[in-house]
Each structure stands twice: as structure tokens, then as C-alpha cells.
Amino acid sequence: MYGDRGNIICLKKRCEWRGISLRIEEIKNPDDASKSGCDLFMIGGGSDREQSIATERLTPLVKEIKAWVEDGVSALTICGGYQFLGDYYEMKNGEKLIGMGILPFYTKAGDDRLMTNLLVESEQFGNVVGFENHGGKTYHNFSTIGKVINGYGNNGDSGEEGLHYNNLIGTYLHGPILPKNPRIADYLIEKACERKTGRKLDPLEDAMEIEANQAVWERFRHSKRTKYKNEA
Ligand code: GLN
């Protein structure tokens, strides 16, 4: 959804530019997932309807995914994929989608749709930019990606965005998130390389990525929030 697949292209390119080959496996059903584990995984977002289908399909993989996360596998989970990490997502119609329960937190859909350009100030990743569109409001007590400068983030009240646990990142940032936030992309790749080979990453030039990031930051850091009805 919202170009989240662009994150895969970004990871592949940033590996290639360093002579690292990245084998990508798209999991369409649990049996596809190679039991040999993985070095990095991504779960994208989706509408409530798609999420209820994906939840059912992915549930057989939950034990594996939990073990990967605890073992420090790098992971990027976006919006619906982020919500799926927790205990449940209570949709607007009151139906609860049972999550993977990897971490004890929950998401509850509100009346408003949290939809805007999201800017986050992060100690670890600098100025982070992207787009958010979600009805779900997430509540957890784990480390976050950072402070919301423009937009809603986790729930529109805490002023914080995302979740950071071991080498797992949960976020409401679509865009896709990685091309304009190369420090997050490199964090995920480096943690995967370190875990597998102990290898550190050589820096890349990133002039265009940084310029794109700054352009979005400047454009939206003073914008106002608009309320949208959550029709999900
Ligand atoms: N359906 C979920 C929500 O509305 C997630 C949306 C998304 O992945 N963009 O909150």
C-alpha cells in the first residue's frame, strides 16, 4: 500500500551499491516462508479488509516471526503491519483482529482518520519524513522512533511516532519511508549484516536522498493538522 514496496527496492539498491547481494522472497502464504529464517523482513500496510485477510494468513508464521525478532533479525513493519505486532487491532466496527502478540500493546480505531505528511524528530535517525493514513491509534510503552513535529504518529495524543524494539522498527510512515530516510534504511541493512557476518557498512553519498528529505521537512514543518472522518 502507498508504495511500501518501494522500501524493498531501496534496500536492494543500497545493498547493491555496496556489493552486497540481497535475495528477496515474497511471502504470499505461510508455506512459502523458508524455514531457514531470514536476515531482514518487512510487513506492509493495508485497509482493514486486507488486514483481516492477512492476519488470518500470517498467523501460522507468528512463532517464527517472534523468534526472529527476539533473535535480532532486522525488521520494518508499516502501519497495518506495525499494528499486527501487538495483541490486537480493534477496528471501527468493533471487530478485534488478533495480532501476533510479539509485544504487549494494542491499537484501537478512532472516529477520525489520521492522514497527513508526518514529520518526526529522531535522536537516532535525524529528521524523518513520510506520509500517514490510518484509523487505528496505537498505545505502547516501548521506545519510539521519535517526537512528532507535524502529523499524528502513534495516536495523535502521545506526540510520539513508531516503535523500536531490538532491531525491529514499527511505524505509521508510508511514502515509502526508506528512500527519503536513508539512515533508517542503513540501520536495517547494517544490523542484518552485523548479525550475519559482523560486517559494518561503508557510507554512501546520499546527496539526493538528503535533499529530498530536507525539501519535505521544510515544506510541512509549519503545516496545520486537518481532521478527516474515519470511514473505514
Ligand atoms: N487499516 C489500518 C488503519 O486504518 C492500517 C492502515 C494502513 O496500513 N495504512 O489503521
XYZ file of N, CA and C and ligand atoms in Angstrom:
706
model
N 0.847 -1.206 0.000
C 0.000 0.000 0.000
C 0.881 1.253 0.000
N 0.419 2.356 -0.700
C 1.153 3.620 -0.673
C 2.614 3.437 -1.041
N 2.928 2.493 -1.952
C 4.313 2.397 -2.422
C 5.231 1.743 -1.417
N 4.680 1.040 -0.421
C 5.575 0.411 0.561
C 6.570 -0.538 -0.099
N 6.206 -1.058 -1.264
C 7.136 -1.951 -1.975
C 8.428 -1.186 -2.323
N 8.322 0.149 -2.405
C 9.495 0.969 -2.708
C 10.595 0.768 -1.667
N 10.209 0.332 -0.465
C 11.224 0.079 0.566
C 12.098 -1.108 0.185
N 11.492 -2.089 -0.472
C 12.263 -3.265 -0.899
C 13.272 -2.850 -1.974
N 12.803 -2.027 -2.928
C 13.703 -1.552 -3.999
C 14.855 -0.764 -3.373
N 14.525 0.061 -2.387
C 15.548 0.890 -1.724
C 16.582 0.007 -1.018
N 16.122 -1.003 -0.273
C 17.051 -1.897 0.444
C 17.943 -2.630 -0.561
N 17.329 -3.064 -1.648
C 18.086 -3.821 -2.665
C 19.171 -2.929 -3.266
N 18.797 -1.712 -3.613
C 19.757 -0.794 -4.252
C 20.891 -0.449 -3.278
N 20.549 -0.147 -2.029
C 21.578 0.280 -1.077
C 22.513 -0.870 -0.722
N 22.038 -2.092 -0.906
C 22.937 -3.256 -0.753
C 23.825 -3.367 -1.987
N 23.188 -3.306 -3.178
C 23.934 -3.453 -4.440
C 25.061 -2.424 -4.509
N 24.776 -1.160 -4.121
C 25.787 -0.097 -4.229
C 26.998 -0.382 -3.333
N 26.817 -1.380 -2.448
C 27.938 -1.767 -1.568
C 28.436 -3.176 -1.882
N 27.969 -3.713 -3.012
C 28.430 -5.050 -3.403
C 27.832 -6.156 -2.539
N 26.684 -5.864 -1.887
C 26.005 -6.887 -1.078
C 24.833 -7.429 -1.891
N 24.737 -8.748 -2.062
C 23.575 -9.260 -2.821
C 22.451 -9.559 -1.821
N 21.249 -9.189 -2.197
C 20.083 -9.347 -1.316
C 19.086 -10.268 -2.023
N 18.792 -11.408 -1.421
C 17.798 -12.319 -2.042
C 16.442 -11.990 -1.411
N 15.460 -11.674 -2.236
C 14.152 -11.237 -1.739
C 13.119 -12.332 -1.958
N 12.394 -12.656 -0.902
C 11.363 -13.696 -1.004
C 10.029 -13.065 -0.626
N 9.053 -13.085 -1.556
C 7.739 -12.523 -1.229
C 6.886 -13.653 -0.656
N 6.381 -13.436 0.540
C 5.601 -14.481 1.212
C 4.129 -14.262 0.904
N 3.554 -15.145 0.094
C 2.124 -14.987 -0.243
C 1.303 -15.892 0.651
N 1.909 -16.982 1.075
C 1.238 -17.752 2.129
C 2.302 -18.423 2.999
N 1.921 -18.736 4.245
C 2.920 -19.159 5.236
C 3.843 -20.259 4.721
N 3.321 -21.182 3.951
C 4.176 -22.300 3.497
C 5.335 -21.797 2.658
N 5.170 -20.629 2.059
C 6.266 -20.090 1.222
C 7.468 -19.728 2.076
N 7.173 -19.364 3.328
C 8.282 -18.836 4.147
C 9.294 -19.937 4.386
N 10.529 -19.727 3.933
C 11.542 -20.782 4.093
C 11.840 -20.936 5.577
N 11.846 -22.159 5.967
C 12.074 -22.425 7.393
C 13.501 -22.048 7.761
N 14.283 -21.662 6.736
C 15.694 -21.365 7.063
C 15.836 -19.968 7.638
N 14.698 -19.302 7.884
C 14.780 -17.998 8.538
C 15.139 -16.900 7.554
N 15.420 -15.717 8.066
C 15.756 -14.598 7.180
C 16.657 -13.625 7.925
N 17.239 -12.679 7.162
C 18.124 -11.685 7.788
C 17.401 -10.367 7.994
N 16.295 -10.188 7.224
C 15.545 -8.927 7.313
C 14.135 -9.207 6.800
N 13.121 -8.686 7.455
C 11.790 -8.839 6.875
C 11.004 -7.545 6.950
N 10.042 -7.419 6.043
C 9.165 -6.241 6.035
C 7.721 -6.697 5.932
N 6.836 -6.065 6.713
C 5.397 -6.284 6.571
C 4.772 -4.926 6.292
N 4.091 -4.790 5.165
C 3.499 -3.516 4.768
C 2.131 -3.296 5.392
N 1.447 -2.266 4.924
C 0.148 -1.914 5.490
C -0.988 -2.308 4.570
N -2.217 -1.956 4.981
C -3.373 -2.270 4.160
C -4.648 -1.755 4.812
N -5.718 -1.782 4.030
C -7.005 -1.348 4.598
C -7.487 -2.408 5.589
N -8.479 -2.067 6.404
C -8.977 -3.022 7.402
C -9.357 -4.354 6.752
N -9.952 -4.277 5.560
C -10.390 -5.519 4.893
C -9.171 -6.395 4.582
N -8.181 -5.784 3.967
C -6.980 -6.564 3.623
C -6.304 -7.079 4.894
N -6.314 -6.251 5.916
C -5.645 -6.619 7.156
C -6.286 -7.858 7.762
N -7.604 -7.930 7.701
C -8.243 -9.108 8.321
C -7.865 -10.362 7.537
N -7.717 -10.251 6.218
C -7.299 -11.433 5.432
C -5.853 -11.783 5.778
N -4.975 -10.759 5.782
C -3.544 -11.007 6.036
C -3.340 -11.590 7.436
N -4.090 -11.087 8.400
C -3.942 -11.582 9.770
C -4.175 -13.085 9.807
N -5.233 -13.510 9.174
C -5.581 -14.945 9.146
C -4.440 -15.735 8.486
N -3.956 -15.198 7.348
C -2.948 -15.940 6.562
C -1.605 -16.003 7.286
N -1.261 -14.926 7.992
C 0.081 -14.864 8.593
C 0.150 -15.550 9.953
N -0.993 -15.775 10.564
C -0.990 -16.327 11.934
C -0.144 -17.587 12.067
N -0.143 -18.525 11.086
C 0.688 -19.720 11.247
C 2.187 -19.394 11.345
N 2.572 -18.192 10.964
C 4.006 -17.831 10.960
C 4.428 -17.114 12.233
N 3.457 -16.835 13.091
C 3.738 -15.982 14.246
C 4.897 -16.503 15.090
N 4.960 -17.815 15.331
C 6.023 -18.367 16.204
C 7.400 -18.045 15.608
N 7.512 -18.265 14.291
C 8.794 -17.966 13.620
C 9.151 -16.499 13.753
N 8.158 -15.660 13.438
C 8.435 -14.215 13.411
C 8.839 -13.734 14.807
N 8.178 -14.268 15.832
C 8.547 -13.904 17.220
C 10.014 -14.267 17.470
N 10.399 -15.468 17.057
C 11.776 -15.940 17.301
C 12.763 -15.055 16.535
N 12.409 -14.674 15.314
C 13.304 -13.809 14.528
C 13.531 -12.480 15.263
N 12.427 -11.906 15.736
C 12.522 -10.585 16.385
C 13.371 -10.676 17.658
N 13.125 -11.705 18.461
C 13.905 -11.852 19.694
C 15.378 -12.136 19.393
N 15.625 -12.713 18.232
C 17.000 -13.074 17.863
C 17.712 -11.929 17.137
N 17.025 -10.776 17.049
C 17.679 -9.585 16.498
C 17.625 -9.469 14.990
N 16.706 -10.212 14.338
C 16.546 -10.037 12.894
C 16.048 -8.612 12.633
N 16.601 -7.959 11.612
C 16.148 -6.611 11.262
C 14.741 -6.682 10.706
N 13.902 -5.713 11.073
C 12.528 -5.766 10.586
C 11.938 -4.378 10.457
N 11.143 -4.218 9.393
C 10.408 -2.970 9.170
C 8.940 -3.336 9.014
N 8.105 -2.833 9.932
C 6.672 -3.128 9.836
C 5.929 -1.809 9.773
N 5.044 -1.680 8.757
C 4.444 -0.386 8.452
C 2.939 -0.393 8.640
N 2.430 0.545 9.438
C 1.009 0.760 9.624
C 0.266 -0.523 9.974
N -0.499 -1.114 9.093
C -1.193 -2.361 9.424
C -0.228 -3.433 9.889
N 0.974 -3.487 9.262
C 1.987 -4.456 9.654
C 2.503 -4.160 11.056
N 2.594 -2.903 11.403
C 3.015 -2.456 12.742
C 1.948 -2.850 13.754
N 0.677 -2.546 13.427
C -0.422 -2.880 14.335
C -0.461 -4.382 14.606
N -0.091 -5.154 13.606
C -0.158 -6.620 13.688
C 0.852 -7.173 14.704
N 1.888 -6.395 15.087
C 2.884 -6.860 16.065
C 2.268 -7.018 17.451
N 1.230 -6.226 17.706
C 0.686 -6.151 19.063
C -0.313 -7.263 19.365
N -1.084 -7.072 20.438
C -2.065 -8.085 20.852
C -3.310 -8.056 19.977
N -3.777 -6.856 19.631
C -4.969 -6.775 18.771
C -5.126 -5.387 18.154
N -5.932 -5.379 17.083
C -6.335 -4.117 16.449
C -7.857 -4.117 16.455
N -8.463 -3.209 17.247
C -9.930 -3.131 17.298
C -10.390 -2.175 16.216
N -11.072 -2.705 15.201
C -11.452 -1.887 14.045
C -12.652 -0.993 14.378
N -12.996 -0.097 13.466
C -14.082 0.874 13.693
C -15.394 0.145 13.984
N -15.581 -1.034 13.357
C -16.849 -1.775 13.563
C -16.834 -2.597 14.852
N -15.778 -2.424 15.671
C -15.711 -3.104 16.976
C -15.087 -4.483 16.884
N -14.919 -4.996 15.639
C -14.316 -6.329 15.493
C -12.826 -6.239 15.856
N -12.333 -7.245 16.599
C -10.920 -7.245 17.002
C -10.131 -8.199 16.125
N -9.072 -7.676 15.478
C -8.146 -8.549 14.738
C -7.047 -8.944 15.717
N -6.925 -10.227 15.987
C -5.905 -10.668 16.945
C -4.532 -10.558 16.298
N -3.647 -9.873 16.949
C -2.309 -9.623 16.414
C -1.340 -10.741 16.753
N -0.092 -10.549 16.417
C 0.920 -11.581 16.643
C 1.317 -11.663 18.109
N 1.009 -10.615 18.867
C 1.338 -10.637 20.296
C 2.835 -10.722 20.527
N 3.607 -10.208 19.573
C 5.060 -10.203 19.751
C 5.432 -9.244 20.881
N 4.700 -8.167 20.951
C 4.908 -7.196 22.035
C 3.544 -6.806 22.604
N 3.478 -6.623 23.919
C 2.170 -6.335 24.555
C 1.724 -4.883 24.324
N 0.996 -4.655 23.211
C 0.384 -3.334 23.027
C -0.864 -3.511 22.177
N -1.639 -2.467 22.016
C -2.885 -2.609 21.250
C -3.149 -1.378 20.396
N -4.040 -1.566 19.451
C -4.455 -0.472 18.558
C -5.976 -0.451 18.516
N -6.519 0.761 18.540
C -7.984 0.893 18.514
C -8.348 1.983 17.514
N -9.265 1.653 16.598
C -9.652 2.647 15.589
C -10.496 3.737 16.234
N -10.209 4.975 15.820
C -10.964 6.107 16.369
C -11.966 6.617 15.343
N -12.600 7.758 15.629
C -13.583 8.333 14.692
C -12.900 9.088 13.561
N -11.697 9.591 13.844
C -11.001 10.370 12.812
C -9.971 9.514 12.087
N -9.719 9.875 10.835
C -8.653 9.215 10.076
C -7.414 10.101 10.219
N -6.327 9.514 10.648
C -5.097 10.288 10.878
C -4.315 10.272 9.578
N -4.471 11.332 8.812
C -3.978 11.347 7.431
C -3.273 12.667 7.163
N -1.938 12.635 6.957
C -1.205 13.866 6.637
C 0.263 13.548 6.368
N 1.055 14.579 6.068
C 2.509 14.418 5.963
C 3.068 14.377 7.370
N 3.783 13.329 7.703
C 4.251 13.097 9.069
C 5.743 13.414 9.162
N 6.086 14.314 10.065
C 7.498 14.671 10.290
C 7.855 14.280 11.719
N 8.987 13.577 11.869
C 9.386 13.069 13.185
C 10.842 13.444 13.467
N 11.100 13.981 14.661
C 12.470 14.327 15.068
C 13.001 13.136 15.856
N 14.042 12.464 15.325
C 14.543 11.245 15.959
C 15.997 11.422 16.379
N 16.302 11.105 17.630
C 17.698 11.206 18.105
C 18.589 10.279 17.267
N 18.091 9.071 16.982
C 18.932 8.086 16.280
C 18.954 8.291 14.761
N 17.817 8.689 14.172
C 17.730 8.732 12.703
C 17.610 10.148 12.132
N 17.685 11.188 12.992
C 17.607 12.568 12.475
C 16.179 12.958 12.123
N 16.020 13.857 11.125
C 14.674 14.276 10.697
C 14.089 13.215 9.778
N 12.959 12.651 10.190
C 12.338 11.558 9.433
C 11.047 12.070 8.803
N 10.873 11.810 7.499
C 9.700 12.334 6.791
C 8.922 11.214 6.105
N 7.617 11.406 5.967
C 6.796 10.432 5.259
C 5.333 10.854 5.277
N 4.457 9.876 5.042
C 3.028 10.138 4.954
C 2.305 9.133 5.836
N 1.220 9.562 6.492
C 0.462 8.603 7.299
C -1.017 8.631 6.893
N -1.653 7.460 6.973
C -3.091 7.363 6.723
C -3.628 6.161 7.485
N -4.145 6.384 8.669
C -4.617 5.283 9.495
C -5.776 5.727 10.383
N -6.642 4.739 10.655
C -7.749 4.983 11.579
C -7.351 4.487 12.960
N -6.442 3.519 12.968
C -6.002 2.912 14.216
C -5.091 3.827 15.016
N -5.282 3.830 16.339
C -4.421 4.592 17.261
C -3.712 3.563 18.140
N -2.393 3.613 18.141
C -1.593 2.594 18.838
C -1.067 3.113 20.168
N -1.160 2.257 21.206
C -0.725 2.614 22.562
C 0.274 1.578 23.045
N 1.537 2.008 23.318
C 2.537 1.081 23.846
C 3.513 1.833 24.740
N 4.326 1.094 25.489
C 5.313 1.698 26.406
C 6.738 1.396 25.990
N 6.934 1.112 24.714
C 8.292 0.795 24.239
C 8.965 2.059 23.694
N 10.271 1.944 23.360
C 10.952 3.085 22.739
C 10.240 3.406 21.437
N 10.319 4.675 21.081
C 9.677 5.096 19.829
C 10.756 5.523 18.835
N 10.340 5.888 17.624
C 11.302 6.401 16.635
C 11.650 7.844 16.993
N 10.636 8.578 17.472
C 10.927 9.970 17.846
C 9.673 10.809 18.069
N 9.913 12.117 18.158
C 8.874 13.099 18.508
C 8.191 13.620 17.238
N 6.859 13.667 17.273
C 6.105 14.144 16.106
C 6.224 15.668 16.010
N 6.687 16.172 14.863
C 6.785 17.614 14.632
C 5.583 18.077 13.807
N 5.148 17.250 12.884
C 3.911 17.516 12.141
C 3.180 16.201 11.919
N 1.850 16.188 12.183
C 1.074 14.966 11.992
C 0.608 14.366 13.302
N 0.295 13.040 13.307
C -0.312 12.356 14.454
C 0.595 11.310 15.064
N 1.232 10.483 14.237
C 2.076 9.409 14.784
C 1.231 8.310 15.404
N 1.697 7.736 16.518
C 1.058 6.544 17.100
C -0.434 6.718 17.373
N -0.818 7.873 17.968
C -2.237 8.008 18.335
C -2.728 9.459 18.370
N -1.886 10.364 17.923
C -2.338 11.756 17.860
C -2.308 12.482 19.197
N -2.071 11.772 20.294
C -2.031 12.409 21.624
C -0.657 12.333 22.275
N 0.035 11.172 22.111
C 1.316 10.989 22.848
C 2.426 11.873 22.269
N 2.245 12.366 21.029
C 3.297 13.189 20.422
C 4.500 12.366 19.991
N 4.344 11.037 20.025
C 5.452 10.152 19.626
C 5.032 9.303 18.425
N 6.026 8.853 17.660
C 5.741 8.023 16.493
C 6.538 6.734 16.538
N 5.842 5.631 16.211
C 6.529 4.375 15.965
C 6.937 3.599 17.196
N 7.684 2.545 16.944
C 8.152 1.637 17.990
C 9.506 1.088 17.572
N 10.433 1.011 18.538
C 11.761 0.477 18.234
C 12.107 -0.554 19.293
N 12.200 -1.831 18.894
C 12.469 -2.925 19.833
C 13.489 -3.858 19.209
N 14.622 -4.138 19.901
C 15.710 -4.897 19.278
C 16.014 -4.254 17.922
N 16.040 -5.012 16.829
C 16.282 -4.412 15.510
C 15.009 -4.308 14.696
N 13.894 -4.182 15.402
C 12.584 -4.099 14.762
C 12.085 -2.663 14.811
N 11.589 -2.179 13.676
C 11.005 -0.844 13.636
C 9.554 -0.964 13.205
N 8.655 -0.420 14.025
C 7.254 -0.327 13.661
C 6.961 1.141 13.407
N 6.213 1.446 12.341
C 5.990 2.858 12.033
C 4.695 3.078 11.251
N 4.137 4.274 11.371
C 2.986 4.665 10.561
C 3.417 5.389 9.293
N 4.737 5.438 9.079
C 5.254 6.198 7.944
C 5.220 5.434 6.624
N 4.352 5.873 5.735
C 4.376 5.391 4.346
C 5.175 6.415 3.546
N 5.272 6.202 2.255
C 5.974 7.225 1.483
C 6.437 6.704 0.155
N 7.259 5.624 0.051
C 7.713 4.761 1.125
C 8.721 5.433 2.060
N 8.891 4.908 3.240
C 9.697 5.545 4.276
C 11.193 5.559 3.965
N 11.764 4.492 3.398
C 13.221 4.362 3.362
C 13.953 5.268 2.376
N 13.469 5.469 1.121
C 14.250 6.272 0.171
C 14.595 7.678 0.670
N 13.653 8.332 1.374
C 13.936 9.704 1.850
C 14.482 9.704 3.286
N 14.670 8.520 3.869
C 15.247 8.427 5.220
C 16.344 7.359 5.232
N 17.452 7.649 4.486
C 18.472 6.614 4.285
C 19.109 6.100 5.581
N 19.081 6.903 6.662
C 19.701 6.412 7.903
C 18.917 5.238 8.467
N 17.600 5.217 8.235
C 16.811 4.073 8.718
C 17.089 2.858 7.833
N 17.170 3.102 6.518
C 17.475 2.000 5.590
C 18.810 1.360 5.972
N 19.823 2.214 6.199
C 21.153 1.671 6.510
C 21.187 0.992 7.876
N 20.412 1.495 8.803
C 20.334 0.853 10.126
C 19.855 -0.596 9.955
N 18.796 -0.790 9.159
C 18.234 -2.132 8.969
C 19.244 -3.051 8.256
N 19.907 -2.510 7.238
C 20.876 -3.326 6.490
C 22.070 -3.657 7.393
N 22.564 -2.626 8.124
C 23.762 -2.840 8.948
C 23.505 -3.879 10.040
N 22.345 -3.793 10.672
C 22.041 -4.753 11.737
C 21.960 -6.170 11.158
N 21.432 -6.280 9.941
C 21.351 -7.600 9.297
C 22.751 -8.111 8.969
N 23.626 -7.216 8.451
C 24.993 -7.626 8.092
C 25.797 -7.978 9.339
N 25.681 -7.146 10.351
C 26.414 -7.386 11.606
C 26.027 -8.761 12.161
N 24.738 -9.030 12.171
C 24.234 -10.290 12.760
C 24.749 -11.489 11.954
N 24.874 -11.293 10.641
C 25.231 -12.437 9.782
C 26.745 -12.580 9.621
N 27.435 -11.446 9.430
C 28.871 -11.538 9.105
C 29.742 -10.634 9.978
N 29.089 -9.846 10.834
C 29.863 -8.906 11.661
C 30.320 -7.699 10.860
N 29.913 -7.673 9.585
C 30.400 -6.588 8.703
C 29.716 -5.253 8.994
N 30.518 -4.172 8.981
C 29.990 -2.797 9.103
C 29.732 -2.284 7.684
N 28.926 -1.258 7.540
C 28.611 -0.730 6.207
C 29.477 0.466 5.876
N 29.921 0.549 4.589
C 30.597 1.781 4.154
C 29.518 2.829 3.889
N 29.791 4.083 4.229
C 28.781 5.119 3.985
C 28.543 5.319 2.483
N 27.327 5.770 2.110
C 27.039 6.116 0.714
C 26.921 7.642 0.619
N 26.953 8.167 -0.576
C 26.998 9.622 -0.769
C 25.691 10.301 -0.323
N 24.568 9.867 -0.761
C 23.221 10.261 -0.293
C 22.831 11.729 -0.487
N 23.492 12.468 -1.321
C 23.159 13.901 -1.501
C 21.693 14.049 -1.914
N 21.238 13.231 -2.888
C 19.862 13.376 -3.384
C 18.847 13.000 -2.302
N 19.141 11.933 -1.567
C 18.220 11.487 -0.504
C 18.076 12.582 0.550
N 19.216 13.167 0.921
C 19.186 14.196 1.985
C 18.445 15.443 1.490
N 18.669 15.801 0.223
C 17.984 16.981 -0.345
C 16.469 16.742 -0.363
N 16.060 15.537 -0.756
C 14.617 15.225 -0.809
C 14.023 15.281 0.597
N 14.752 14.743 1.560
C 14.291 14.762 2.952
C 14.111 16.195 3.442
N 15.126 17.012 3.192
C 15.065 18.409 3.670
C 13.940 19.187 2.990
N 13.715 18.912 1.710
C 12.658 19.635 0.975
C 11.294 19.344 1.609
N 11.045 18.069 1.956
C 9.757 17.701 2.574
C 9.677 18.306 3.976
N 10.784 18.262 4.719
C 10.789 18.789 6.077
C 10.438 20.279 6.063
N 11.103 21.028 5.195
C 10.863 22.480 5.129
C 9.426 22.775 4.715
N 8.928 21.942 3.793
C 7.596 22.229 3.236
C 6.485 22.011 4.261
N 6.632 21.055 5.147
C 5.493 20.691 6.003
C 5.702 20.971 7.479
N 6.834 21.505 7.881
C 7.046 21.588 9.328
C 6.174 22.648 9.986
N 5.554 23.524 9.155
C 4.651 24.507 9.793
C 3.199 24.261 9.399
N 2.916 23.085 8.756
C 1.536 22.956 8.273
C 0.581 22.567 9.401
N -0.692 22.818 9.165
C -1.713 22.556 10.205
C -2.301 21.160 10.015
N -2.836 20.587 11.105
C -3.459 19.253 11.010
C -4.907 19.421 10.558
N -5.376 18.538 9.682
C -6.782 18.583 9.232
C -7.478 17.313 9.707
N -8.717 17.418 10.168
C -9.439 16.230 10.657
C -10.217 15.579 9.511
N -10.116 14.259 9.398
C -10.886 13.508 8.389
C -11.703 12.443 9.118
N -12.919 12.220 8.657
C -13.770 11.206 9.291
C -13.201 9.829 8.942
N -13.176 8.920 9.912
C -12.695 7.558 9.645
C -13.859 6.731 9.109
N -13.872 6.544 7.781
C -14.998 5.824 7.158
C -14.643 4.356 7.008
N -13.514 3.884 7.623
C -13.022 2.534 7.314
C -14.108 1.479 7.501
N -6.194 -0.396 8.330
C -5.328 0.167 9.299
C -5.838 1.509 9.829
O -6.620 2.092 9.288
C -3.946 0.332 8.714
C -3.917 1.316 7.586
C -2.621 1.222 6.772
O -1.906 0.227 6.766
N -2.314 2.271 6.035
O -5.391 1.945 10.810
